[in-house]
Amino acid sequence: MAERLNQIANHATASKEAGIPHPLDPLSVFELTTVVSIVRDTFKGHSISFNTVTLHEPDKSAFKFWKETGSKIPDRKAYFIVLDDSLSTGFFEGVVNITTKSIEECNQTSGACPIITTDDLRTIEETIRNDPKVIKQCELSGVPKSEMHKVYCDPWTIGYDERFGTSKRLQQALMYYRSDEDDSQYSHPLDFCPIVDSTKKEVVAIDIPSVRRPVSKHKHANFNLKDVGPLREVKPIAVTQPQGVNFSMDGRYIEWQNFKFHIGFNYREGLVLSDIFYNDKGTPRSIFYRLSLAEMVVPYGEPSFPHQRKHAFDLGEYGAGNMTNPLSLGCDCKGVIHYLDFDFVERDGNVATVKNAVCIHEEDDGVLFKHSDFRDDFQTTIVTRGIRLVISHIFTAANYEYMVYYIFHMDGTIQLEIKLTGILNTYICDEDDDLKGYGTQVYPKVNAHNHQHLFCLRINPEIDGPGNSFAVVDGAQSTAPVGSADNFYGNAFYAARTVPKTTGEAQYGYDGPRCRTYDMFNPNRIHPYSKKPATYKLVSREVPMLLPKPGSLVWKRAGFARNAIHVTPYVDRQFYPAGNHVPQTSGEPSRGLPEWIGDGKAGVENTDIVVWHTFGITHFPAPEDFPIMPAEPINLLLRPRNFFLKNPALDVPASFNVTTSDVKANKAGSHAMKDSTSALAFGKTSGEAAMVGSCCSSNKTSAAEPVSLGCGCSCNSKKNGCATACKCSPGQCCCA
Amino acid sequence: MAERLNQIANHATASKEAGIPHPLDPLSVFELTTVVSIVRDTFKGHSISFNTVTLHEPDKSAFKFWKETGSKIPDRKAYFIVLDDSLSTGFFEGVVNITTKSIEECNQTSGACPIITTDDLRTIEETIRNDPKVIKQCELSGVPKSEMHKVYCDPWTIGYDERFGTSKRLQQALMYYRSDEDDSQYSHPLDFCPIVDSTKKEVVAIDIPSVRRPVSKHKHANFNLKDVGPLREVKPIAVTQPQGVNFSMDGRYIEWQNFKFHIGFNYREGLVLSDIFYNDKGTPRSIFYRLSLAEMVVPYGEPSFPHQRKHAFDLGEYGAGNMTNPLSLGCDCKGVIHYLDFDFVERDGNVATVKNAVCIHEEDDGVLFKHSDFRDDFQTTIVTRGIRLVISHIFTAANYEYMVYYIFHMDGTIQLEIKLTGILNTYICDEDDDLKGYGTQVYPKVNAHNHQHLFCLRINPEIDGPGNSFAVVDGAQSTAPVGSADNFYGNAFYAARTVPKTTGEAQYGYDGPRCRTYDMFNPNRIHPYSKKPATYKLVSREVPMLLPKPGSLVWKRAGFARNAIHVTPYVDRQFYPAGNHVPQTSGEPSRGLPEWIGDGKAGVENTDIVVWHTFGITHFPAPEDFPIMPAEPINLLLRPRNFFLKNPALDVPASFNVTTSDVKANKAGSHAMKDSTSALAFGKTSGEAAMVGSCCSSNKTSAAEPVSLGCGCSCNSKKNGCATACKCSPGQCCCA
């Protein structure tokens, strides 16, 4: 990781400035350095390399005890994985207690492969470029030996290959050619696939197709500024907050508009939001204990060998944190931004930092609520705008970018938006090939295979306290026939709600026409009006079924994706639904969630539950996605229902409020939230239209005084004498 | 309409300034005045009132002829409906030719009721307040005779009531009580429902429930600023465009980022976008001929009488244009705004204007595309931001607000977003009533019934020319079993595509797990790479089934809602899928779309087609929706697939682009789109973090010079010597 920005903080400064870390805080530079030192001591005499060093989160009971009593703060601990050159296979994993500066656990693990790190990725290209068998295949493809520096590969997890199992740590090298180092290689795939031993750095096999296709001679499909010709003119938009932002940070806790929660981040899940509370008129009410993307899988739909191996678990096999981008102001994030860094350990034990890994900022959220009364032509009105809080990061998984946004709204809704961009995975084809519907030629000789992007959202709810249940809710027609006493006109419908009792029952698909939603609720907290339990409702509308069939390799390895919903009782350390160590698992047995569900008898009612929601998209590529893909959005919402006494955002200052009595008394109305920067696009150039919407709320006394634009009030009543001119009286709004 | 802003433009000025109206332009004040005059002459001696005067759109063939040849501009025409006091039932409707100043058609229509206008709404409250039978029911409810001025009603379309049919024009008065004129009445419904003759202005019946419930004595659930107590503090966000906007107007045509289209607006559909073209590197390519919301229905799920009557067709029975709000700068619309007015005719023939009916503005659209290369730690990178164009309006249907946004994206996507806000419809209940699952008590004694909001989007595609077809596309598993030769690993999947030939076949529901999408394509325009036809794909994920059952009153009247998709061949004047005159239709026969589909034999392949898409939400109310509802979003996308040769937005100026050769040469990279206003939230107060993300792209020569924030470049490489200090050299970016 030599190129990563390397900042080893001054230890004393870091510990003093930071104070005592919060139990959920990511490990600091100081702590990582301490762990590395302890692990090195433990493995003295061994030649080791660091694979993972990350926060070992406290058990929930310990965290809760400390949070409630202020005593017995959990020790700071780290989980680590190291590779040991003396092991031909397997690795060591364990836990370091940073507080006591001791190793608590250390085990040798066999028959499993640890997460793939960027250090593993880096060496592969060099290995394949120098391998004589690869060089030969390149020659056959039309790439001469002298041009091996123009050969590149995206090193992918091998997935699972029955020839190798977990006997060695392997990657498959998806091969590409660039004529120039600045080319985008994806228009020039090569047709063969070397398999590389990551430990020994040697090619162990090459999968060669029966039909050979030499590398394309077409121009590279590039997208850098120098390649795209004349740029279109785009006038910018500026987003500012002259009075500052509405969020404040206390360590890793953020407070914003009654929300308060901890922003964690780790090598694997990326963002982790914990201890999410809402301050409801002075009473802190819990919502979620922990929220994160726990796993994902991207299965490709081309059945021929070796493409079935393409089904990367980008979180479990690479890590969203490991692949996270350093973000830049005005480019990735616009407006008024606060960044958080991500500290990590490199292969050699060096502690490094990804600067600006997490972006925190606000955005305008449009109209929050509005109502106008038709009785006086909408003069009686209230319109209140919202602001939303966005916490985000971007990670690059070889070709693809995933942009992850957790968005908080003033009405208590929590939204997760994922936008896909970057570059399609591509394979070679001949221009007249029959792709059999499993892929699309997006550029001459470029086949982009069908695939799905399936994410697993891990939700540990704590809706208004412990003791939660789950319900699946569908819009359902009354069973009573049209014309019957109970349904005479045939319009009766209701919310059909099922509350599963066990993990066996708590497995659900998605139903679009019935607008299926999923409730997490507290059966012990009943709303005084509705008599329904305090709930956060998961509204998720991008919920593909897993297209690889039951019994398929992907189905076995990605058990979490078999259903849109699984629910399990909370158990510490059940974080990763495809298993702790995902690379090269066979899926027999299916690790993670299927193991935890087991015989399906565990109870999930009125207890501490974890909801695992699989969502995403099925992607049938098109040329518009190439050579780089415009961002495609995937969204879901977590909405409070029967949680708040009423709309929790009534106290947000309205942009404009005029009551009926105001109208009758010819009063100007209130602008609790003033907007002094909005303006007309075409100013005063078009006669009458120039004054449209303009108003004055200051003490102007003369009609001759120019009226300032953008005061944000509406004047649509003749009562104020408005016509084509402007009339101003002290304190009054007036417009043309 | 006395309170509506009344502006009768100077005729000469209007016609001179406006020039000759475009055939799709809404009728101008001048034209409306002309029509009123002609109609009055035609009905001389009759006592008439104006119900509707609107553009009578030219036949498509006439429009196309003129557009292609420049000759034979279609005459300007108006469609009108007038009520005549001499008719006990029915009305007159016809067409005025404005160009020749003559009546072309004028017919008396019986057995139908015309759209309900705001003039109809206004008179109802006065009628019910003065009716002795209503007064008596109010007394029984606990409202004394002396307080009838505190009794209000929301006049609703009666829907269909078999006692009356279309024999009289009727409304049902949903009754409410306010203790103060500024109260929100919805927490105080009354339990009975008067039916009012809109023509005679008299109560013809009162529907009285068998169990009586007196008006609530609870406090009113209000939301005005004066009622909500202390406001929270919210620091504003400012959105500006110092260099101006990217859209330009040519009459009602707008040009923006290669899109060009006509913005229409009428009394019924509200916004109508027509003649939508994309300038593809100099070649104008058609996409849609016409796009609008053509109808909607809001069926309630409470089966008991008279609640089955609650299923308003807000477009066909009231009109989105008729109910459209005048928008205000900084409140409804934020940023740099261009407005369009809406001119209309009042009951008495007076021409009036809703100022600022349509809002046009741009918003930041986030990251448009991004890719970074892991090989050099993401130093090789491109990140390009997008801007989107928003064309919107808001209409109030008594209690509810519908905010309609047509959003255009730089990647060619057209998005429709509808946000629901305003106030739930409410009915009275006792606090211990069993609502039987058909409603929710959202406040003491307030029952909010279940309902659906179903919208019908009318799409007349013209994808890259005439001759379009439709396809329904599902993600489908290969039929070959796991382990078979064609699907050995079980991962094979493809897009299963069906192209209907007739209107009978072209009726589809929605399938969530299969990620069903709907294609409109031109079979005569095949993409040179993918060999697939030029397509716009409808991606719609909020697609409830119609919950009222087949054979129900709603099912009969709202035939369009029986399926997510219907497709018909284009026929001029087939605009309104529930029929031209919707109020009080019985649904026997089902007007509109079911009539046009008929025997289902008409062809819809490779021809001029119209796609009718029904989408929306099923709403099970909760207290969070009360007393005013935070905006709930509904979205769908129209995405180009195999339409463009490649990503059409490559020429959008990147915020930041560094190539691999730039990195190696230690060059700063390019900022085609500069952002000089983004900033850090917490400035320079926290040591090292202060310089994070800051950079300099000007000719600074000394490290001592302060580095300006927000240049928008990222500097994460040690190669530039960055550490905790800032290093600047002429032209170079540097950060800490």
PDB file of N, CA, C and O in Angstrom, chain B residues 506-532:
ATOM      1  N   ALA B 506     -52.063  -7.167 -25.032  1.00  0.00           N
ATOM      2  CA  ALA B 506     -51.203  -6.150 -24.402  1.00  0.00           C
ATOM      3  C   ALA B 506     -51.778  -5.625 -23.091  1.00  0.00           C
ATOM      4  O   ALA B 506     -51.976  -4.424 -22.915  1.00  0.00           O
ATOM      5  N   GLN B 507     -52.025  -6.536 -22.182  1.00  0.00           N
ATOM      6  CA  GLN B 507     -52.524  -6.161 -20.849  1.00  0.00           C
ATOM      7  C   GLN B 507     -51.697  -6.946 -19.845  1.00  0.00           C
ATOM      8  O   GLN B 507     -51.701  -8.172 -19.856  1.00  0.00           O
ATOM      9  N   TYR B 508     -50.957  -6.217 -19.023  1.00  0.00           N
ATOM     10  CA  TYR B 508     -49.997  -6.881 -18.137  1.00  0.00           C
ATOM     11  C   TYR B 508     -50.086  -6.355 -16.726  1.00  0.00           C
ATOM     12  O   TYR B 508     -50.380  -5.190 -16.484  1.00  0.00           O
ATOM     13  N   GLY B 509     -49.802  -7.237 -15.798  1.00  0.00           N
ATOM     14  CA  GLY B 509     -49.637  -6.835 -14.406  1.00  0.00           C
ATOM     15  C   GLY B 509     -48.172  -6.554 -14.140  1.00  0.00           C
ATOM     16  O   GLY B 509     -47.363  -6.352 -15.052  1.00  0.00           O
ATOM     17  N   TYR B 510     -47.842  -6.557 -12.883  1.00  0.00           N
ATOM     18  CA  TYR B 510     -46.470  -6.277 -12.479  1.00  0.00           C
ATOM     19  C   TYR B 510     -45.906  -7.483 -11.737  1.00  0.00           C
ATOM     20  O   TYR B 510     -46.652  -8.188 -11.056  1.00  0.00           O
ATOM     21  N   ASP B 511     -44.635  -7.714 -11.901  1.00  0.00           N
ATOM     22  CA  ASP B 511     -43.960  -8.817 -11.200  1.00  0.00           C
ATOM     23  C   ASP B 511     -42.695  -8.274 -10.558  1.00  0.00           C
ATOM     24  O   ASP B 511     -41.735  -7.952 -11.250  1.00  0.00           O
ATOM     25  N   GLY B 512     -42.739  -8.158  -9.229  1.00  0.00           N
ATOM     26  CA  GLY B 512     -41.608  -7.573  -8.509  1.00  0.00           C
ATOM     27  C   GLY B 512     -40.377  -8.461  -8.517  1.00  0.00           C
ATOM     28  O   GLY B 512     -39.308  -8.016  -8.914  1.00  0.00           O
ATOM     29  N   PRO B 513     -40.492  -9.713  -8.074  1.00  0.00           N
ATOM     30  CA  PRO B 513     -39.308 -10.577  -8.022  1.00  0.00           C
ATOM     31  C   PRO B 513     -38.631 -10.766  -9.373  1.00  0.00           C
ATOM     32  O   PRO B 513     -37.423 -10.957  -9.427  1.00  0.00           O
ATOM     33  N   ARG B 514     -39.396 -10.716 -10.461  1.00  0.00           N
ATOM     34  CA  ARG B 514     -38.762 -10.830 -11.778  1.00  0.00           C
ATOM     35  C   ARG B 514     -38.347  -9.475 -12.343  1.00  0.00           C
ATOM     36  O   ARG B 514     -37.953  -9.358 -13.494  1.00  0.00           O
ATOM     37  N   CYS B 515     -38.441  -8.423 -11.488  1.00  0.00           N
ATOM     38  CA  CYS B 515     -38.005  -7.099 -11.913  1.00  0.00           C
ATOM     39  C   CYS B 515     -38.607  -6.734 -13.259  1.00  0.00           C
ATOM     40  O   CYS B 515     -37.920  -6.210 -14.141  1.00  0.00           O
ATOM     41  N   ARG B 516     -39.898  -7.012 -13.426  1.00  0.00           N
ATOM     42  CA  ARG B 516     -40.535  -6.741 -14.706  1.00  0.00           C
ATOM     43  C   ARG B 516     -40.339  -5.288 -15.126  1.00  0.00           C
ATOM     44  O   ARG B 516     -40.498  -4.368 -14.319  1.00  0.00           O
ATOM     45  N   THR B 517     -39.986  -5.099 -16.393  1.00  0.00           N
ATOM     46  CA  THR B 517     -39.930  -3.764 -16.983  1.00  0.00           C
ATOM     47  C   THR B 517     -40.703  -3.807 -18.297  1.00  0.00           C
ATOM     48  O   THR B 517     -41.085  -4.876 -18.773  1.00  0.00           O
ATOM     49  N   TYR B 518     -40.945  -2.636 -18.843  1.00  0.00           N
ATOM     50  CA  TYR B 518     -41.777  -2.522 -20.041  1.00  0.00           C
ATOM     51  C   TYR B 518     -41.022  -1.690 -21.073  1.00  0.00           C
ATOM     52  O   TYR B 518     -40.592  -0.573 -20.789  1.00  0.00           O
ATOM     53  N   ASP B 519     -40.888  -2.248 -22.260  1.00  0.00           N
ATOM     54  CA  ASP B 519     -40.126  -1.571 -23.318  1.00  0.00           C
ATOM     55  C   ASP B 519     -41.043  -0.958 -24.365  1.00  0.00           C
ATOM     56  O   ASP B 519     -42.014  -1.587 -24.805  1.00  0.00           O
ATOM     57  N   MET B 520     -40.697   0.245 -24.767  1.00  0.00           N
ATOM     58  CA  MET B 520     -41.277   0.836 -25.965  1.00  0.00           C
ATOM     59  C   MET B 520     -40.122   0.942 -26.957  1.00  0.00           C
ATOM     60  O   MET B 520     -39.089   1.554 -26.630  1.00  0.00           O
ATOM     61  N   PHE B 521     -40.247   0.319 -28.098  1.00  0.00           N
ATOM     62  CA  PHE B 521     -39.100   0.240 -28.993  1.00  0.00           C
ATOM     63  C   PHE B 521     -39.481   0.387 -30.452  1.00  0.00           C
ATOM     64  O   PHE B 521     -40.646   0.265 -30.832  1.00  0.00           O
ATOM     65  N   ASN B 522     -38.479   0.677 -31.239  1.00  0.00           N
ATOM     66  CA  ASN B 522     -38.658   0.815 -32.677  1.00  0.00           C
ATOM     67  C   ASN B 522     -37.994  -0.377 -33.352  1.00  0.00           C
ATOM     68  O   ASN B 522     -36.751  -0.447 -33.405  1.00  0.00           O
ATOM     69  N   PRO B 523     -38.780  -1.324 -33.830  1.00  0.00           N
ATOM     70  CA  PRO B 523     -38.209  -2.539 -34.424  1.00  0.00           C
ATOM     71  C   PRO B 523     -37.438  -2.259 -35.711  1.00  0.00           C
ATOM     72  O   PRO B 523     -36.731  -3.148 -36.213  1.00  0.00           O
ATOM     73  N   ASN B 524     -37.573  -1.033 -36.203  1.00  0.00           N
ATOM     74  CA  ASN B 524     -36.909  -0.678 -37.462  1.00  0.00           C
ATOM     75  C   ASN B 524     -35.581   0.022 -37.232  1.00  0.00           C
ATOM     76  O   ASN B 524     -34.905   0.402 -38.174  1.00  0.00           O
ATOM     77  N   ARG B 525     -35.224   0.204 -35.975  1.00  0.00           N
ATOM     78  CA  ARG B 525     -33.970   0.898 -35.654  1.00  0.00           C
ATOM     79  C   ARG B 525     -33.136  -0.023 -34.775  1.00  0.00           C
ATOM     80  O   ARG B 525     -33.339  -0.091 -33.574  1.00  0.00           O
ATOM     81  N   ILE B 526     -32.231  -0.707 -35.388  1.00  0.00           N
ATOM     82  CA  ILE B 526     -31.460  -1.726 -34.674  1.00  0.00           C
ATOM     83  C   ILE B 526     -30.082  -1.168 -34.331  1.00  0.00           C
ATOM     84  O   ILE B 526     -29.388  -0.607 -35.188  1.00  0.00           O
ATOM     85  N   HIS B 527     -29.692  -1.358 -33.110  1.00  0.00           N
ATOM     86  CA  HIS B 527     -28.407  -0.860 -32.647  1.00  0.00           C
ATOM     87  C   HIS B 527     -27.279  -1.621 -33.340  1.00  0.00           C
ATOM     88  O   HIS B 527     -27.309  -2.850 -33.396  1.00  0.00           O
ATOM     89  N   PRO B 528     -26.302  -0.880 -33.867  1.00  0.00           N
ATOM     90  CA  PRO B 528     -25.235  -1.543 -34.623  1.00  0.00           C
ATOM     91  C   PRO B 528     -24.417  -2.524 -33.795  1.00  0.00           C
ATOM     92  O   PRO B 528     -23.875  -3.484 -34.351  1.00  0.00           O
ATOM     93  N   TYR B 529     -24.311  -2.313 -32.498  1.00  0.00           N
ATOM     94  CA  TYR B 529     -23.508  -3.232 -31.682  1.00  0.00           C
ATOM     95  C   TYR B 529     -24.369  -4.358 -31.113  1.00  0.00           C
ATOM     96  O   TYR B 529     -24.101  -5.525 -31.292  1.00  0.00           O
ATOM     97  N   SER B 530     -25.419  -3.949 -30.388  1.00  0.00           N
ATOM     98  CA  SER B 530     -26.190  -4.946 -29.646  1.00  0.00           C
ATOM     99  C   SER B 530     -27.186  -5.693 -30.514  1.00  0.00           C
ATOM    100  O   SER B 530     -27.694  -6.730 -30.108  1.00  0.00           O
ATOM    101  N   LYS B 531     -27.484  -5.137 -31.701  1.00  0.00           N
ATOM    102  CA  LYS B 531     -28.483  -5.718 -32.606  1.00  0.00           C
ATOM    103  C   LYS B 531     -29.869  -5.700 -31.980  1.00  0.00           C
ATOM    104  O   LYS B 531     -30.756  -6.454 -32.387  1.00  0.00           O
ATOM    105  N   LYS B 532     -30.051  -4.867 -30.978  1.00  0.00           N
ATOM    106  CA  LYS B 532     -31.362  -4.757 -30.337  1.00  0.00           C
ATOM    107  C   LYS B 532     -32.007  -3.442 -30.766  1.00  0.00           C
ATOM    108  O   LYS B 532     -31.324  -2.487 -31.145  1.00  0.00           O
TER     109      LYS B 532
END
